CSV table of C-alpha atoms in Angstrom, one decimal:
chain,number,residue,atom,x,y,z
R,27,MET,CA,70.4,17.9,277.5
R,28,LEU,CA,68.7,14.5,277.7
R,29,LEU,CA,67.6,15.1,274.1
R,30,SER,CA,70.5,15.9,273.0
R,31,VAL,CA,72.2,12.6,274.5
R,32,ALA,CA,69.1,10.4,273.1
R,33,ALA,CA,69.7,11.9,269.5
R,34,CYS,CA,73.3,11.0,269.6
R,35,ALA,CA,72.8,7.4,270.9
R,36,GLY,CA,70.2,7.2,268.1
R,37,GLY,CA,73.0,8.4,265.5
R,38,GLU,CA,75.4,5.8,267.1
R,39,GLU,CA,72.6,3.1,266.6
R,40,SER,CA,72.0,4.2,262.9
R,41,ARG,CA,76.0,3.8,262.1
R,42,ALA,CA,76.1,0.6,263.7
R,43,ARG,CA,73.1,-0.7,261.6
R,44,ALA,CA,74.9,0.4,258.6
R,45,ALA,CA,78.2,-1.5,259.6
R,46,GLY,CA,76.6,-4.6,260.0
R,47,GLY,CA,73.8,-4.8,262.7
R,48,LEU,CA,72.7,-3.9,266.1
R,49,GLY,CA,74.8,-6.4,267.5
R,50,ALA,CA,77.9,-4.2,267.1
R,51,VAL,CA,76.3,-1.8,269.6
R,52,SER,CA,74.8,-4.3,272.0
R,53,GLY,CA,78.1,-6.1,272.3
R,54,GLU,CA,76.5,-9.4,270.8
R,55,PRO,CA,78.7,-11.3,268.5
R,56,ARG,CA,78.3,-10.2,264.8
R,57,HIS,CA,77.4,-13.0,262.5
R,58,GLU,CA,78.2,-12.7,258.7
R,59,THR,CA,76.5,-14.4,256.1
R,60,ARG,CA,79.1,-16.4,253.9
R,61,ARG,CA,78.5,-17.0,250.2
R,62,PRO,CA,78.7,-20.4,249.0
R,63,SER,CA,81.7,-21.3,247.0
R,64,PRO,CA,81.1,-21.4,243.2
R,65,SER,CA,80.9,-24.6,241.9
R,66,PRO,CA,83.9,-26.0,239.7
R,67,PRO,CA,83.3,-25.7,236.0
R,68,PRO,CA,82.4,-29.1,234.4
R,69,SER,CA,85.5,-31.1,233.0
R,70,PRO,CA,85.7,-33.8,230.5
R,71,PRO,CA,85.7,-37.3,232.0
R,72,PRO,CA,89.2,-38.9,232.0
R,73,PRO,CA,90.8,-40.9,229.3
R,74,ARG,CA,89.7,-44.4,229.0
R,75,ASP,CA,92.3,-47.3,228.9
R,76,ILE,CA,91.2,-49.6,226.1
R,77,ASP,CA,93.5,-51.9,224.2
R,78,CYS,CA,92.2,-52.5,220.7
R,79,ASP,CA,95.0,-55.3,220.2
R,80,GLN,CA,92.9,-57.2,223.1
R,81,VAL,CA,89.6,-56.4,222.3
R,82,LYS,CA,87.3,-56.0,219.2
R,83,CYS,CA,86.9,-52.1,218.5
R,84,VAL,CA,84.9,-49.9,216.1
R,85,SER,CA,84.8,-46.3,215.9
R,86,LEU,CA,82.0,-44.5,214.8
R,87,THR,CA,82.7,-41.3,213.2
R,88,PHE,CA,80.5,-38.1,212.2
R,89,ASP,CA,80.9,-35.5,209.6
R,90,ASP,CA,80.0,-32.1,209.0
R,91,GLY,CA,78.3,-31.1,212.0
R,92,PRO,CA,77.4,-30.0,214.6
R,93,GLY,CA,73.9,-29.4,213.1
R,94,GLU,CA,69.9,-29.6,214.5
R,95,HIS,CA,70.3,-33.2,214.9
R,96,THR,CA,73.5,-33.5,216.9
R,97,GLY,CA,72.0,-32.9,220.3
R,98,ARG,CA,69.9,-35.9,220.0
R,99,LEU,CA,72.9,-38.1,218.8
R,100,LEU,CA,74.7,-37.1,221.7
R,101,ASP,CA,71.6,-38.3,224.0
R,102,THR,CA,71.7,-41.7,222.4
R,103,LEU,CA,75.5,-41.9,222.9
R,104,LYS,CA,75.4,-41.0,226.3
R,105,ALA,CA,72.5,-43.5,227.2
R,106,ALA,CA,74.6,-46.2,225.7
R,107,GLY,CA,77.7,-45.2,227.3
R,108,VAL,CA,79.7,-44.8,223.9
R,109,ARG,CA,82.2,-42.1,222.7
R,110,ALA,CA,82.5,-41.3,219.1
R,111,THR,CA,84.7,-38.9,217.0
R,112,PHE,CA,83.2,-35.7,215.4
R,113,PHE,CA,85.0,-34.2,212.3
R,114,MET,CA,83.3,-30.8,212.4
R,115,LEU,CA,83.2,-27.8,210.0
R,116,GLY,CA,84.4,-24.6,211.6
R,117,GLU,CA,81.6,-22.8,210.3
R,118,MET,CA,79.2,-25.0,211.9
R,119,VAL,CA,81.1,-24.9,215.2
R,120,ARG,CA,80.5,-21.2,215.1
R,121,GLU,CA,76.7,-21.7,214.8
R,122,HIS,CA,76.6,-24.5,217.5
R,123,PRO,CA,79.2,-23.8,220.0
R,124,ASP,CA,77.4,-25.1,222.8
R,125,ILE,CA,76.8,-28.5,221.1
R,126,ALA,CA,80.7,-28.6,220.3
R,127,ARG,CA,81.3,-28.0,224.2
R,128,ARG,CA,79.1,-30.6,225.3
R,129,MET,CA,80.7,-33.4,222.7
R,130,VAL,CA,84.2,-32.5,224.8
R,131,LEU,CA,82.4,-32.8,228.2
R,132,GLU,CA,80.9,-36.1,227.5
R,133,GLY,CA,83.9,-37.8,226.5
R,134,HIS,CA,84.0,-37.6,222.8
R,135,GLU,CA,86.7,-36.6,220.3
R,136,VAL,CA,86.3,-33.4,218.4
R,137,ALA,CA,88.4,-33.2,215.2
R,138,ASN,CA,88.9,-31.0,212.3
R,139,HIS,CA,87.0,-31.2,208.9
R,140,THR,CA,88.0,-27.9,207.5
R,141,TRP,CA,86.1,-24.7,207.7
R,142,SER,CA,83.6,-25.0,204.8
R,143,HIS,CA,83.9,-28.3,203.3
R,144,GLN,CA,86.0,-27.3,200.1
R,145,ASN,CA,88.0,-29.8,198.3
R,146,LEU,CA,91.5,-29.4,199.5
R,147,THR,CA,93.5,-30.6,196.5
R,148,GLY,CA,92.2,-27.8,194.3
R,149,LEU,CA,93.7,-25.0,197.0
R,150,SER,CA,96.9,-23.3,197.4
R,151,ALA,CA,99.0,-24.2,200.3
R,152,ALA,CA,97.6,-20.8,201.9
R,153,GLY,CA,94.2,-21.9,201.1
R,154,VAL,CA,94.6,-25.2,202.8
R,155,ARG,CA,96.1,-23.8,206.0
R,156,SER,CA,93.3,-21.2,206.2
R,157,GLN,CA,90.7,-24.0,206.3
R,158,ILE,CA,92.4,-25.9,209.0
R,159,GLU,CA,93.4,-22.8,211.2
R,160,ARG,CA,90.4,-21.1,211.3
R,161,THR,CA,88.5,-24.5,212.3
R,162,GLN,CA,91.2,-25.0,214.9
R,163,LYS,CA,90.4,-21.8,216.4
R,164,ALA,CA,86.8,-22.3,216.4
R,165,VAL,CA,87.0,-25.4,218.0
R,166,LYS,CA,89.3,-24.2,220.7
R,167,ASP,CA,87.1,-21.1,221.4
R,168,ALA,CA,84.3,-23.5,221.8
R,169,THR,CA,85.6,-26.3,223.6
R,170,GLY,CA,88.8,-25.4,225.1
R,171,VAL,CA,90.0,-28.2,223.2
R,172,GLU,CA,92.6,-28.2,220.0
R,173,PRO,CA,91.9,-30.9,217.6
R,174,THR,CA,95.0,-33.2,216.8
R,175,LEU,CA,93.3,-35.1,213.9
R,176,MET,CA,91.5,-33.8,210.7
R,177,ARG,CA,89.5,-35.3,207.6
R,178,PRO,CA,89.7,-33.8,204.3
R,179,PRO,CA,86.4,-33.5,202.5
R,180,TYR,CA,85.4,-36.1,200.1
R,181,GLY,CA,88.4,-38.0,201.3
R,182,ALA,CA,90.3,-35.8,198.7
R,183,THR,CA,94.1,-35.6,199.6
R,184,ASP,CA,97.5,-35.5,198.1
R,185,GLU,CA,101.2,-35.1,199.1
R,186,HIS,CA,100.6,-31.3,198.7
R,187,VAL,CA,97.5,-31.4,200.9
R,188,GLY,CA,99.3,-33.5,203.5
R,189,ARG,CA,102.1,-31.0,204.0
R,190,ALA,CA,100.0,-28.0,204.2
R,191,VAL,CA,97.7,-29.7,206.9
R,192,GLY,CA,100.5,-30.9,209.2
R,193,MET,CA,98.0,-33.2,211.0
R,194,PRO,CA,97.3,-37.0,210.7
R,195,GLN,CA,94.4,-37.4,208.2
R,196,ILE,CA,91.7,-39.8,209.3
R,197,LEU,CA,89.6,-41.1,206.3
R,198,TRP,CA,87.3,-44.3,206.9
R,199,SER,CA,87.1,-48.1,206.0
R,200,VAL,CA,83.5,-48.4,206.1
R,201,ASP,CA,81.7,-45.9,204.2
R,202,THR,CA,77.8,-46.0,204.8
R,203,LEU,CA,76.8,-43.7,202.1
R,204,ASP,CA,74.1,-42.2,204.3
R,205,TRP,CA,74.5,-38.8,202.8
R,206,ARG,CA,73.4,-40.3,199.4
R,207,HIS,CA,70.6,-42.9,200.6
R,208,ARG,CA,69.1,-41.2,203.6
R,209,SER,CA,67.5,-44.3,204.8
R,210,LEU,CA,66.8,-45.7,208.2
R,211,ALA,CA,67.0,-49.2,207.5
R,212,ARG,CA,70.3,-49.1,205.3
R,213,ASN,CA,72.1,-47.0,207.7
R,214,THR,CA,71.4,-49.5,210.3
R,215,LYS,CA,72.3,-52.6,208.2
R,216,VAL,CA,75.4,-51.1,207.1
R,217,GLY,CA,76.4,-49.9,210.4
R,218,VAL,CA,75.6,-53.1,212.1
R,219,ASN,CA,76.8,-55.9,209.6
R,220,GLU,CA,79.7,-54.2,207.9
R,221,PRO,CA,82.4,-53.3,210.3
R,222,VAL,CA,85.3,-55.7,211.4
R,223,ASN,CA,87.8,-55.3,214.0
R,224,GLY,CA,89.6,-51.9,213.5
R,225,ASP,CA,87.2,-50.2,211.3
R,226,ILE,CA,86.5,-46.6,211.2
R,227,VAL,CA,82.9,-46.0,210.1
R,228,LEU,CA,81.7,-43.0,208.3
R,229,TYR,CA,78.5,-41.1,209.1
R,230,HIS,CA,77.2,-37.6,208.7
R,231,ASP,CA,75.1,-36.3,211.9
R,232,ILE,CA,73.5,-33.6,209.9
R,233,HIS,CA,71.1,-36.1,208.3
R,234,GLU,CA,68.1,-37.1,210.2
R,235,PRO,CA,67.8,-40.8,209.2
R,236,THR,CA,71.5,-41.2,210.4
R,237,VAL,CA,70.8,-40.0,213.7
R,238,ASP,CA,67.5,-42.2,213.8
R,239,SER,CA,69.8,-45.0,213.0
R,240,ILE,CA,72.4,-44.9,215.6
R,241,PRO,CA,70.3,-46.6,218.7
R,242,LYS,CA,70.0,-49.7,216.7
R,243,VAL,CA,73.7,-49.6,215.2
R,244,VAL,CA,75.0,-49.1,218.8
R,245,GLU,CA,72.8,-51.8,220.0
R,246,GLY,CA,73.9,-54.1,217.3
R,247,LEU,CA,77.6,-53.7,217.3
R,248,LYS,CA,77.5,-54.3,220.9
R,249,GLU,CA,75.8,-57.7,220.3
R,250,ARG,CA,78.9,-58.6,218.0
R,251,GLY,CA,81.0,-58.0,221.0
R,252,PHE,CA,82.7,-54.7,219.5
R,253,THR,CA,83.9,-52.1,222.0
R,254,LEU,CA,83.0,-48.5,220.7
R,255,VAL,CA,86.0,-46.1,220.7
R,256,THR,CA,87.2,-42.7,219.2
R,257,VAL,CA,89.7,-42.6,216.7
R,258,THR,CA,92.5,-41.7,219.1
R,259,GLU,CA,91.4,-44.5,221.4
R,260,MET,CA,91.8,-46.8,218.5
R,261,PHE,CA,95.1,-46.1,217.6
R,262,GLN,CA,96.2,-45.7,221.5
R,263,GLY,CA,99.8,-46.6,221.8
R,264,GLU,CA,100.5,-45.6,218.2
R,265,LYS,CA,102.2,-42.4,217.0
R,266,LEU,CA,100.0,-41.0,214.2
R,267,GLU,CA,102.1,-39.0,211.8
R,268,PRO,CA,101.4,-35.8,210.6
R,269,GLY,CA,100.5,-35.9,206.5
R,270,VAL,CA,100.0,-39.6,206.7
R,271,THR,CA,96.5,-40.8,206.1
R,272,TYR,CA,94.7,-43.5,208.1
R,273,THR,CA,91.9,-45.8,207.3
R,274,GLY,CA,91.4,-47.9,210.1
R,275,ARG,CA,93.4,-50.3,212.6
R,276,ALA,CA,92.7,-53.8,211.0
R,277,ASP,CA,95.7,-53.5,208.9
R,278,GLU,CA,98.7,-51.5,209.2
R,279,ALA,CA,97.8,-47.7,208.7
R,280,ALA,CA,97.6,-46.6,205.0
R,281,GLN,CA,99.9,-44.2,203.8
R,282,LEU,CA,98.6,-42.6,200.8
R,283,ALA,CA,100.9,-40.4,198.7
R,284,GLY,CA,100.4,-39.0,195.3
R,285,ASP,CA,97.0,-39.1,193.9
R,286,PRO,CA,93.8,-39.5,196.4
R,287,PRO,CA,92.2,-42.9,196.5
R,288,PRO,CA,90.1,-43.6,193.7
R,289,SER,CA,86.4,-42.3,193.4
R,290,GLY,CA,84.0,-44.8,194.9
R,291,SER,CA,86.6,-46.8,197.1
R,292,PRO,CA,86.0,-47.2,200.5
R,293,ALA,CA,88.7,-44.5,201.3
R,294,GLY,CA,88.0,-42.4,198.3
R,295,PRO,CA,85.1,-39.7,197.6
R,296,PRO,CA,81.9,-40.7,196.3
R,297,GLU,CA,81.6,-41.2,192.6
R,298,ALA,CA,80.1,-37.9,192.0
R,299,ILE,CA,81.3,-35.1,194.3
R,300,THR,CA,78.3,-32.7,194.8
R,301,THR,CA,77.2,-30.6,197.5
R,302,GLU,CA,75.2,-33.2,199.0
R,303,SER,CA,78.2,-35.6,199.4
R,304,ARG,CA,79.0,-34.3,203.1
């Protein structure tokens, strides 16, 4: 009989262990291990309040990425406390979604540069919309942000394109021609010396010499008294209209209707459009 009681007691003890430990049998308080609360997901920094009517502003913009050198560019911008605008290709965002997400988390502006860098003036309205909408989705999926600005490849646009795009079109007022020259020294010289207040500067983060030049460009522009801002920060307080083309803030926004700007002009495509002119 005693053996039977002991066996029953042992069974009760085993069941108590399964339910949470011997403390439940002995009458001791039961201690539960609490799992730590999950860390909140990272979020972008808050918008900055910068009045480019009161301070000297310039906007560095980078086309055609993200690419293999973009992470190093982001390191440079982060170390300098600088924000830029990235006009990205949808097909490149698909290849580098983590880099695109990092841009947003570090306060940069992400914008639309079409899916595959086609000259939009040669496409139907449906073709233009496809280039834009596929990229909008790729950027939103990667970053959680839907772009509000776009840049037509080669700067090629017209009324037909503007209507089909349905977004403000951002060109540039300083073309570094970094895609053509691939020169560290030239990229640095142009980027530091040519911008004036309100300028939008065009670079391409897919080229290594460009990324190599940016530390000196940022340093030189700061020494000249510039605050480096995103395009949206540049136009803070102004409403950018869909279909209208903007080249900078130094003068009133250029509203380009009809034919695109002439080849080789500061707001136009390179003289010879090739697969290199990205």
